[in-house]
Amino acid sequence: MSLSFATSPASSGASAAGRVEAELRRAIIALELPPGTRLSEQDIAVKYGVSRQPVREALIALARTRLVDVLPQRGTVVVKFSVRKMMEARFVREAVETAVVRQACSVFSQQSRARIEDLIDLQEKAATRGDHDTFQRYDELFHVELTEGVGMPLAWEAIRDIKAHMDRVCQLTIPGPESMLPLVEQHRRIMAAVDARDADAAEAAMRHHLTEILRALPRTEAAYPHLFE
């Protein structure tokens, strides 16, 4: 009897739910689905060519990460920006990522260091041409590679979901090259401190980097009050 690894209905459903979740997550972060948008299970199922069950599972997963709210009698809604949640997200990210860069000053993979150098260069090119989506992708990969370089990929898993809340606001706070290029320079400063094995300087550079979005919050909230709680 031959062994078959054909996809079972259950795993197929799980795969469909994961695909829908990933697509909705991307659209929410990119503000293609702005805060306050009501989501229809039926409409999503038709759009992605799946049944309503994987859509329901995807929305439950997004609710766990607080990107959507499931409201009685009102359905599922993309959550609005919350200054309080942003502060909490920054607090948790800072606690994890400052610890990561301090560790990087003691031990860091040379392969990851070379990879980061390439990522920073690619991010700078994306910033220069005003390509926000590509810039954000390389920004995320920079932070992922930091955790990989110290052999602690679970550190990234711990902050991945809360980072999504900050990434949504970044769509509004870093719209062009003049906003993106300083962030690239901040990445360079973080790595310069890591290369120098200066843990205090690396921590300070990371703290400065992670508070950048907070400095723009009051202006962003004033400009887009309908997107905030």
PDB file of C-alpha atoms in Angstrom:
ATOM      1  CA  MET A   1       0.000   0.000   0.000  1.00  0.00           C
ATOM      2  CA  SER A   2       1.448   3.353  -0.989  1.00  0.00           C
ATOM      3  CA  LEU A   3       1.445   6.272   1.393  1.00  0.00           C
ATOM      4  CA  SER A   4      -0.331   9.385   0.159  1.00  0.00           C
ATOM      5  CA  PHE A   5       0.118  12.929   1.384  1.00  0.00           C
ATOM      6  CA  ALA A   6      -2.820  14.283  -0.560  1.00  0.00           C
ATOM      7  CA  THR A   7      -4.465  17.230   1.103  1.00  0.00           C
ATOM      8  CA  SER A   8      -7.373  16.191   3.292  1.00  0.00           C
ATOM      9  CA  PRO A   9     -10.563  18.244   3.439  1.00  0.00           C
ATOM     10  CA  ALA A  10      -9.616  19.383   6.944  1.00  0.00           C
ATOM     11  CA  SER A  11      -6.125  20.519   5.972  1.00  0.00           C
ATOM     12  CA  SER A  12      -7.492  22.100   2.817  1.00  0.00           C
ATOM     13  CA  GLY A  13      -9.911  24.116   4.922  1.00  0.00           C
ATOM     14  CA  ALA A  14      -7.111  25.147   7.258  1.00  0.00           C
ATOM     15  CA  SER A  15      -4.991  26.198   4.292  1.00  0.00           C
ATOM     16  CA  ALA A  16      -7.849  28.246   2.852  1.00  0.00           C
ATOM     17  CA  ALA A  17      -8.415  29.933   6.205  1.00  0.00           C
ATOM     18  CA  GLY A  18      -4.713  30.775   6.471  1.00  0.00           C
ATOM     19  CA  ARG A  19      -4.657  32.218   2.969  1.00  0.00           C
ATOM     20  CA  VAL A  20      -7.727  34.355   3.597  1.00  0.00           C
ATOM     21  CA  GLU A  21      -6.333  35.514   6.949  1.00  0.00           C
ATOM     22  CA  ALA A  22      -3.029  36.512   5.325  1.00  0.00           C
ATOM     23  CA  GLU A  23      -4.779  38.418   2.544  1.00  0.00           C
ATOM     24  CA  LEU A  24      -7.120  40.238   4.915  1.00  0.00           C
ATOM     25  CA  ARG A  25      -4.258  41.028   7.275  1.00  0.00           C
ATOM     26  CA  ARG A  26      -2.258  42.535   4.413  1.00  0.00           C
ATOM     27  CA  ALA A  27      -5.249  44.584   3.232  1.00  0.00           C
ATOM     28  CA  ILE A  28      -5.947  45.862   6.762  1.00  0.00           C
ATOM     29  CA  ILE A  29      -2.326  46.890   7.331  1.00  0.00           C
ATOM     30  CA  ALA A  30      -2.160  48.554   3.904  1.00  0.00           C
ATOM     31  CA  LEU A  31      -5.394  50.435   4.746  1.00  0.00           C
ATOM     32  CA  GLU A  32      -7.089  48.935   1.710  1.00  0.00           C
ATOM     33  CA  LEU A  33      -9.610  47.977   4.388  1.00  0.00           C
ATOM     34  CA  PRO A  34      -9.615  51.174   6.484  1.00  0.00           C
ATOM     35  CA  PRO A  35     -10.518  51.334  10.179  1.00  0.00           C
ATOM     36  CA  GLY A  36     -14.269  51.075  10.609  1.00  0.00           C
ATOM     37  CA  THR A  37     -14.837  48.919   7.515  1.00  0.00           C
ATOM     38  CA  ARG A  38     -17.543  46.282   7.951  1.00  0.00           C
ATOM     39  CA  LEU A  39     -16.546  42.854   6.660  1.00  0.00           C
ATOM     40  CA  SER A  40     -19.046  40.481   5.090  1.00  0.00           C
ATOM     41  CA  GLU A  41     -18.317  36.768   5.296  1.00  0.00           C
ATOM     42  CA  GLN A  42     -20.238  36.186   2.098  1.00  0.00           C
ATOM     43  CA  ASP A  43     -18.454  38.923   0.152  1.00  0.00           C
ATOM     44  CA  ILE A  44     -15.037  37.712   1.317  1.00  0.00           C
ATOM     45  CA  ALA A  45     -15.900  34.101   0.444  1.00  0.00           C
ATOM     46  CA  VAL A  46     -16.890  35.119  -3.086  1.00  0.00           C
ATOM     47  CA  LYS A  47     -13.799  37.279  -3.537  1.00  0.00           C
ATOM     48  CA  TYR A  48     -11.373  34.518  -2.564  1.00  0.00           C
ATOM     49  CA  GLY A  49     -13.358  31.606  -3.989  1.00  0.00           C
ATOM     50  CA  VAL A  50     -13.815  29.744  -0.714  1.00  0.00           C
ATOM     51  CA  SER A  51     -16.690  28.686   1.487  1.00  0.00           C
ATOM     52  CA  ARG A  52     -17.777  30.773   4.444  1.00  0.00           C
ATOM     53  CA  GLN A  53     -16.188  28.414   7.004  1.00  0.00           C
ATOM     54  CA  PRO A  54     -12.526  29.329   6.269  1.00  0.00           C
ATOM     55  CA  VAL A  55     -13.565  32.987   6.138  1.00  0.00           C
ATOM     56  CA  ARG A  56     -15.116  32.643   9.565  1.00  0.00           C
ATOM     57  CA  GLU A  57     -11.930  30.999  10.871  1.00  0.00           C
ATOM     58  CA  ALA A  58      -9.805  33.763   9.346  1.00  0.00           C
ATOM     59  CA  LEU A  59     -11.895  36.461  10.998  1.00  0.00           C
ATOM     60  CA  ILE A  60     -11.659  34.696  14.361  1.00  0.00           C
ATOM     61  CA  ALA A  61      -7.861  34.641  14.006  1.00  0.00           C
ATOM     62  CA  LEU A  62      -7.811  38.349  13.120  1.00  0.00           C
ATOM     63  CA  ALA A  63     -10.025  39.064  16.133  1.00  0.00           C
ATOM     64  CA  ARG A  64      -7.468  37.327  18.362  1.00  0.00           C
ATOM     65  CA  THR A  65      -4.813  39.739  17.109  1.00  0.00           C
ATOM     66  CA  ARG A  66      -7.278  42.627  17.624  1.00  0.00           C
ATOM     67  CA  LEU A  67      -7.254  43.747  14.014  1.00  0.00           C
ATOM     68  CA  VAL A  68     -11.019  43.211  13.810  1.00  0.00           C
ATOM     69  CA  ASP A  69     -13.852  43.263  16.293  1.00  0.00           C
ATOM     70  CA  VAL A  70     -16.795  40.873  16.145  1.00  0.00           C
ATOM     71  CA  LEU A  71     -19.730  42.943  17.356  1.00  0.00           C
ATOM     72  CA  PRO A  72     -23.118  41.482  18.341  1.00  0.00           C
ATOM     73  CA  GLN A  73     -25.830  42.424  15.829  1.00  0.00           C
ATOM     74  CA  ARG A  74     -23.307  44.438  13.796  1.00  0.00           C
ATOM     75  CA  GLY A  75     -20.961  41.822  12.377  1.00  0.00           C
ATOM     76  CA  THR A  76     -17.209  42.122  11.974  1.00  0.00           C
ATOM     77  CA  VAL A  77     -15.523  45.518  11.774  1.00  0.00           C
ATOM     78  CA  VAL A  78     -11.897  46.528  11.187  1.00  0.00           C
ATOM     79  CA  VAL A  79     -10.770  48.132  14.437  1.00  0.00           C
ATOM     80  CA  LYS A  80     -10.043  51.833  14.539  1.00  0.00           C
ATOM     81  CA  PHE A  81      -6.651  53.163  15.548  1.00  0.00           C
ATOM     82  CA  SER A  82      -6.159  53.415  19.286  1.00  0.00           C
ATOM     83  CA  VAL A  83      -3.513  55.639  20.846  1.00  0.00           C
ATOM     84  CA  ARG A  84      -3.628  53.479  23.966  1.00  0.00           C
ATOM     85  CA  LYS A  85      -3.002  50.292  21.978  1.00  0.00           C
ATOM     86  CA  MET A  86      -0.228  52.004  20.089  1.00  0.00           C
ATOM     87  CA  MET A  87       1.470  52.908  23.367  1.00  0.00           C
ATOM     88  CA  GLU A  88       1.093  49.340  24.611  1.00  0.00           C
ATOM     89  CA  ALA A  89       2.454  47.929  21.361  1.00  0.00           C
ATOM     90  CA  ARG A  90       5.456  50.245  21.473  1.00  0.00           C
ATOM     91  CA  PHE A  91       6.092  49.286  25.131  1.00  0.00           C
ATOM     92  CA  VAL A  92       6.153  45.564  24.351  1.00  0.00           C
ATOM     93  CA  ARG A  93       8.234  45.989  21.185  1.00  0.00           C
ATOM     94  CA  GLU A  94      10.729  48.142  23.030  1.00  0.00           C
ATOM     95  CA  ALA A  95      11.112  45.589  25.823  1.00  0.00           C
ATOM     96  CA  VAL A  96      11.765  42.770  23.341  1.00  0.00           C
ATOM     97  CA  GLU A  97      13.816  44.545  20.684  1.00  0.00           C
ATOM     98  CA  THR A  98      16.131  46.439  23.014  1.00  0.00           C
ATOM     99  CA  ALA A  99      16.934  43.092  24.639  1.00  0.00           C
ATOM    100  CA  VAL A 100      17.584  41.645  21.182  1.00  0.00           C
ATOM    101  CA  VAL A 101      20.071  44.352  20.164  1.00  0.00           C
ATOM    102  CA  ARG A 102      21.872  44.125  23.498  1.00  0.00           C
ATOM    103  CA  GLN A 103      22.273  40.399  22.884  1.00  0.00           C
ATOM    104  CA  ALA A 104      23.443  41.151  19.333  1.00  0.00           C
ATOM    105  CA  CYS A 105      26.335  43.117  20.778  1.00  0.00           C
ATOM    106  CA  SER A 106      27.582  39.927  22.415  1.00  0.00           C
ATOM    107  CA  VAL A 107      26.895  37.407  19.680  1.00  0.00           C
ATOM    108  CA  PHE A 108      25.508  37.901  16.199  1.00  0.00           C
ATOM    109  CA  SER A 109      25.478  35.708  13.108  1.00  0.00           C
ATOM    110  CA  GLN A 110      27.781  36.986  10.362  1.00  0.00           C
ATOM    111  CA  GLN A 111      25.341  35.639   7.802  1.00  0.00           C
ATOM    112  CA  SER A 112      22.529  37.685   9.351  1.00  0.00           C
ATOM    113  CA  ARG A 113      24.786  40.742   9.465  1.00  0.00           C
ATOM    114  CA  ALA A 114      25.464  40.480   5.738  1.00  0.00           C
ATOM    115  CA  ARG A 115      21.790  39.911   5.078  1.00  0.00           C
ATOM    116  CA  ILE A 116      20.869  43.013   7.093  1.00  0.00           C
ATOM    117  CA  GLU A 117      23.316  45.132   5.118  1.00  0.00           C
ATOM    118  CA  ASP A 118      21.573  44.057   1.909  1.00  0.00           C
ATOM    119  CA  LEU A 119      18.152  44.711   3.428  1.00  0.00           C
ATOM    120  CA  ILE A 120      19.089  48.229   4.494  1.00  0.00           C
ATOM    121  CA  ASP A 121      20.385  49.007   1.007  1.00  0.00           C
ATOM    122  CA  LEU A 122      17.199  47.677  -0.591  1.00  0.00           C
ATOM    123  CA  GLN A 123      15.073  49.591   1.905  1.00  0.00           C
ATOM    124  CA  GLU A 124      16.930  52.803   1.111  1.00  0.00           C
ATOM    125  CA  LYS A 125      16.280  52.324  -2.607  1.00  0.00           C
ATOM    126  CA  ALA A 126      12.573  51.728  -1.930  1.00  0.00           C
ATOM    127  CA  ALA A 127      12.440  54.870   0.226  1.00  0.00           C
ATOM    128  CA  THR A 128      14.163  56.963  -2.420  1.00  0.00           C
ATOM    129  CA  ARG A 129      11.588  56.041  -5.041  1.00  0.00           C
ATOM    130  CA  GLY A 130       8.698  56.443  -2.590  1.00  0.00           C
ATOM    131  CA  ASP A 131       7.689  52.770  -2.693  1.00  0.00           C
ATOM    132  CA  HIS A 132       6.003  52.499   0.691  1.00  0.00           C
ATOM    133  CA  ASP A 133       4.881  48.850   0.449  1.00  0.00           C
ATOM    134  CA  THR A 134       8.358  47.603  -0.460  1.00  0.00           C
ATOM    135  CA  PHE A 135       9.898  49.871   2.185  1.00  0.00           C
ATOM    136  CA  GLN A 136       7.635  48.353   4.838  1.00  0.00           C
ATOM    137  CA  ARG A 137       8.450  44.826   3.710  1.00  0.00           C
ATOM    138  CA  TYR A 138      12.198  45.417   4.065  1.00  0.00           C
ATOM    139  CA  ASP A 139      11.635  47.190   7.371  1.00  0.00           C
ATOM    140  CA  GLU A 140       9.922  44.097   8.728  1.00  0.00           C
ATOM    141  CA  LEU A 141      12.632  41.813   7.357  1.00  0.00           C
ATOM    142  CA  PHE A 142      15.272  43.951   9.096  1.00  0.00           C
ATOM    143  CA  HIS A 143      13.641  43.359  12.469  1.00  0.00           C
ATOM    144  CA  VAL A 144      13.072  39.664  11.714  1.00  0.00           C
ATOM    145  CA  GLU A 145      16.738  39.225  10.807  1.00  0.00           C
ATOM    146  CA  LEU A 146      17.836  40.845  14.070  1.00  0.00           C
ATOM    147  CA  THR A 147      16.061  38.107  16.013  1.00  0.00           C
ATOM    148  CA  GLU A 148      17.410  35.446  13.671  1.00  0.00           C
ATOM    149  CA  GLY A 149      20.934  36.802  14.106  1.00  0.00           C
ATOM    150  CA  VAL A 150      20.859  36.264  17.858  1.00  0.00           C
ATOM    151  CA  GLY A 151      19.223  32.852  17.482  1.00  0.00           C
ATOM    152  CA  MET A 152      15.924  33.947  19.006  1.00  0.00           C
ATOM    153  CA  PRO A 153      13.289  33.784  16.251  1.00  0.00           C
ATOM    154  CA  LEU A 154      10.575  33.333  18.872  1.00  0.00           C
ATOM    155  CA  ALA A 155      11.231  36.927  19.931  1.00  0.00           C
ATOM    156  CA  TRP A 156       9.829  38.021  16.594  1.00  0.00           C
ATOM    157  CA  GLU A 157       6.789  35.771  16.996  1.00  0.00           C
ATOM    158  CA  ALA A 158       6.117  37.499  20.319  1.00  0.00           C
ATOM    159  CA  ILE A 159       5.800  40.934  18.706  1.00  0.00           C
ATOM    160  CA  ARG A 160       4.622  40.143  15.165  1.00  0.00           C
ATOM    161  CA  ASP A 161       0.938  40.680  15.830  1.00  0.00           C
ATOM    162  CA  ILE A 162       1.272  43.865  17.862  1.00  0.00           C
ATOM    163  CA  LYS A 163       3.603  45.290  15.218  1.00  0.00           C
ATOM    164  CA  ALA A 164       0.710  45.107  12.768  1.00  0.00           C
ATOM    165  CA  HIS A 165      -1.094  47.834  14.726  1.00  0.00           C
ATOM    166  CA  MET A 166       1.910  50.129  14.390  1.00  0.00           C
ATOM    167  CA  ASP A 167       2.331  49.273  10.705  1.00  0.00           C
ATOM    168  CA  ARG A 168      -1.193  50.461   9.925  1.00  0.00           C
ATOM    169  CA  VAL A 169      -0.498  53.904  11.320  1.00  0.00           C
ATOM    170  CA  CYS A 170       2.852  53.981   9.505  1.00  0.00           C
ATOM    171  CA  GLN A 171       0.890  54.059   6.260  1.00  0.00           C
ATOM    172  CA  LEU A 172      -0.106  57.590   7.253  1.00  0.00           C
ATOM    173  CA  THR A 173       2.948  58.779   9.166  1.00  0.00           C
ATOM    174  CA  ILE A 174       5.659  57.847   6.653  1.00  0.00           C
ATOM    175  CA  PRO A 175       4.069  58.565   3.256  1.00  0.00           C
ATOM    176  CA  GLY A 176       7.108  59.737   1.285  1.00  0.00           C
ATOM    177  CA  PRO A 177      10.925  59.642   0.963  1.00  0.00           C
ATOM    178  CA  GLU A 178      11.364  62.533   3.406  1.00  0.00           C
ATOM    179  CA  SER A 179       9.706  60.395   6.093  1.00  0.00           C
ATOM    180  CA  MET A 180      11.185  57.032   5.130  1.00  0.00           C
ATOM    181  CA  LEU A 181      14.854  57.882   4.651  1.00  0.00           C
ATOM    182  CA  PRO A 182      15.435  58.927   8.306  1.00  0.00           C
ATOM    183  CA  LEU A 183      14.186  55.484   9.367  1.00  0.00           C
ATOM    184  CA  VAL A 184      16.758  53.842   7.120  1.00  0.00           C
ATOM    185  CA  GLU A 185      19.458  55.931   8.788  1.00  0.00           C
ATOM    186  CA  GLN A 186      18.162  54.817  12.179  1.00  0.00           C
ATOM    187  CA  HIS A 187      18.622  51.191  11.098  1.00  0.00           C
ATOM    188  CA  ARG A 188      22.208  51.996  10.133  1.00  0.00           C
ATOM    189  CA  ARG A 189      22.846  53.547  13.546  1.00  0.00           C
ATOM    190  CA  ILE A 190      21.475  50.498  15.321  1.00  0.00           C
ATOM    191  CA  MET A 191      23.787  48.233  13.357  1.00  0.00           C
ATOM    192  CA  ALA A 192      26.782  50.542  13.808  1.00  0.00           C
ATOM    193  CA  ALA A 193      26.325  50.195  17.570  1.00  0.00           C
ATOM    194  CA  VAL A 194      25.992  46.412  17.230  1.00  0.00           C
ATOM    195  CA  ASP A 195      29.173  46.290  15.143  1.00  0.00           C
ATOM    196  CA  ALA A 196      30.955  48.327  17.830  1.00  0.00           C
ATOM    197  CA  ARG A 197      29.585  45.950  20.495  1.00  0.00           C
ATOM    198  CA  ASP A 198      28.245  48.977  22.344  1.00  0.00           C
ATOM    199  CA  ALA A 199      25.123  47.593  24.036  1.00  0.00           C
ATOM    200  CA  ASP A 200      24.080  50.902  25.597  1.00  0.00           C
ATOM    201  CA  ALA A 201      24.306  52.736  22.275  1.00  0.00           C
ATOM    202  CA  ALA A 202      22.432  49.928  20.476  1.00  0.00           C
ATOM    203  CA  GLU A 203      19.648  50.027  23.035  1.00  0.00           C
ATOM    204  CA  ALA A 204      19.400  53.819  22.842  1.00  0.00           C
ATOM    205  CA  ALA A 205      19.307  53.709  19.031  1.00  0.00           C
ATOM    206  CA  MET A 206      16.541  51.101  19.065  1.00  0.00           C
ATOM    207  CA  ARG A 207      14.498  53.077  21.622  1.00  0.00           C
ATOM    208  CA  HIS A 208      14.777  56.181  19.456  1.00  0.00           C
ATOM    209  CA  HIS A 209      13.735  54.182  16.391  1.00  0.00           C
ATOM    210  CA  LEU A 210      10.663  52.685  18.042  1.00  0.00           C
ATOM    211  CA  THR A 211       9.417  56.034  19.376  1.00  0.00           C
ATOM    212  CA  GLU A 212       9.487  57.644  15.918  1.00  0.00           C
ATOM    213  CA  ILE A 213       5.867  56.770  15.228  1.00  0.00           C
ATOM    214  CA  LEU A 214       4.742  58.201  18.571  1.00  0.00           C
ATOM    215  CA  ARG A 215       6.133  61.603  17.673  1.00  0.00           C
ATOM    216  CA  ALA A 216       3.829  61.698  14.647  1.00  0.00           C
ATOM    217  CA  LEU A 217       0.713  60.400  16.428  1.00  0.00           C
ATOM    218  CA  PRO A 218      -0.804  63.743  17.562  1.00  0.00           C
ATOM    219  CA  ARG A 219      -0.535  65.175  14.054  1.00  0.00           C
ATOM    220  CA  THR A 220      -1.940  62.001  12.497  1.00  0.00           C
ATOM    221  CA  GLU A 221      -4.874  61.829  14.902  1.00  0.00           C
ATOM    222  CA  ALA A 222      -5.710  65.468  14.207  1.00  0.00           C
ATOM    223  CA  ALA A 223      -5.600  64.899  10.445  1.00  0.00           C
ATOM    224  CA  TYR A 224      -7.634  61.651  10.471  1.00  0.00           C
ATOM    225  CA  PRO A 225      -9.950  61.805  13.515  1.00  0.00           C
ATOM    226  CA  HIS A 226     -12.484  59.464  11.873  1.00  0.00           C
ATOM    227  CA  LEU A 227      -9.913  56.642  11.862  1.00  0.00           C
ATOM    228  CA  PHE A 228      -9.280  56.794  15.626  1.00  0.00           C
ATOM    229  CA  GLU A 229     -11.331  55.571  18.563  1.00  0.00           C
TER     230      GLU A 229
END
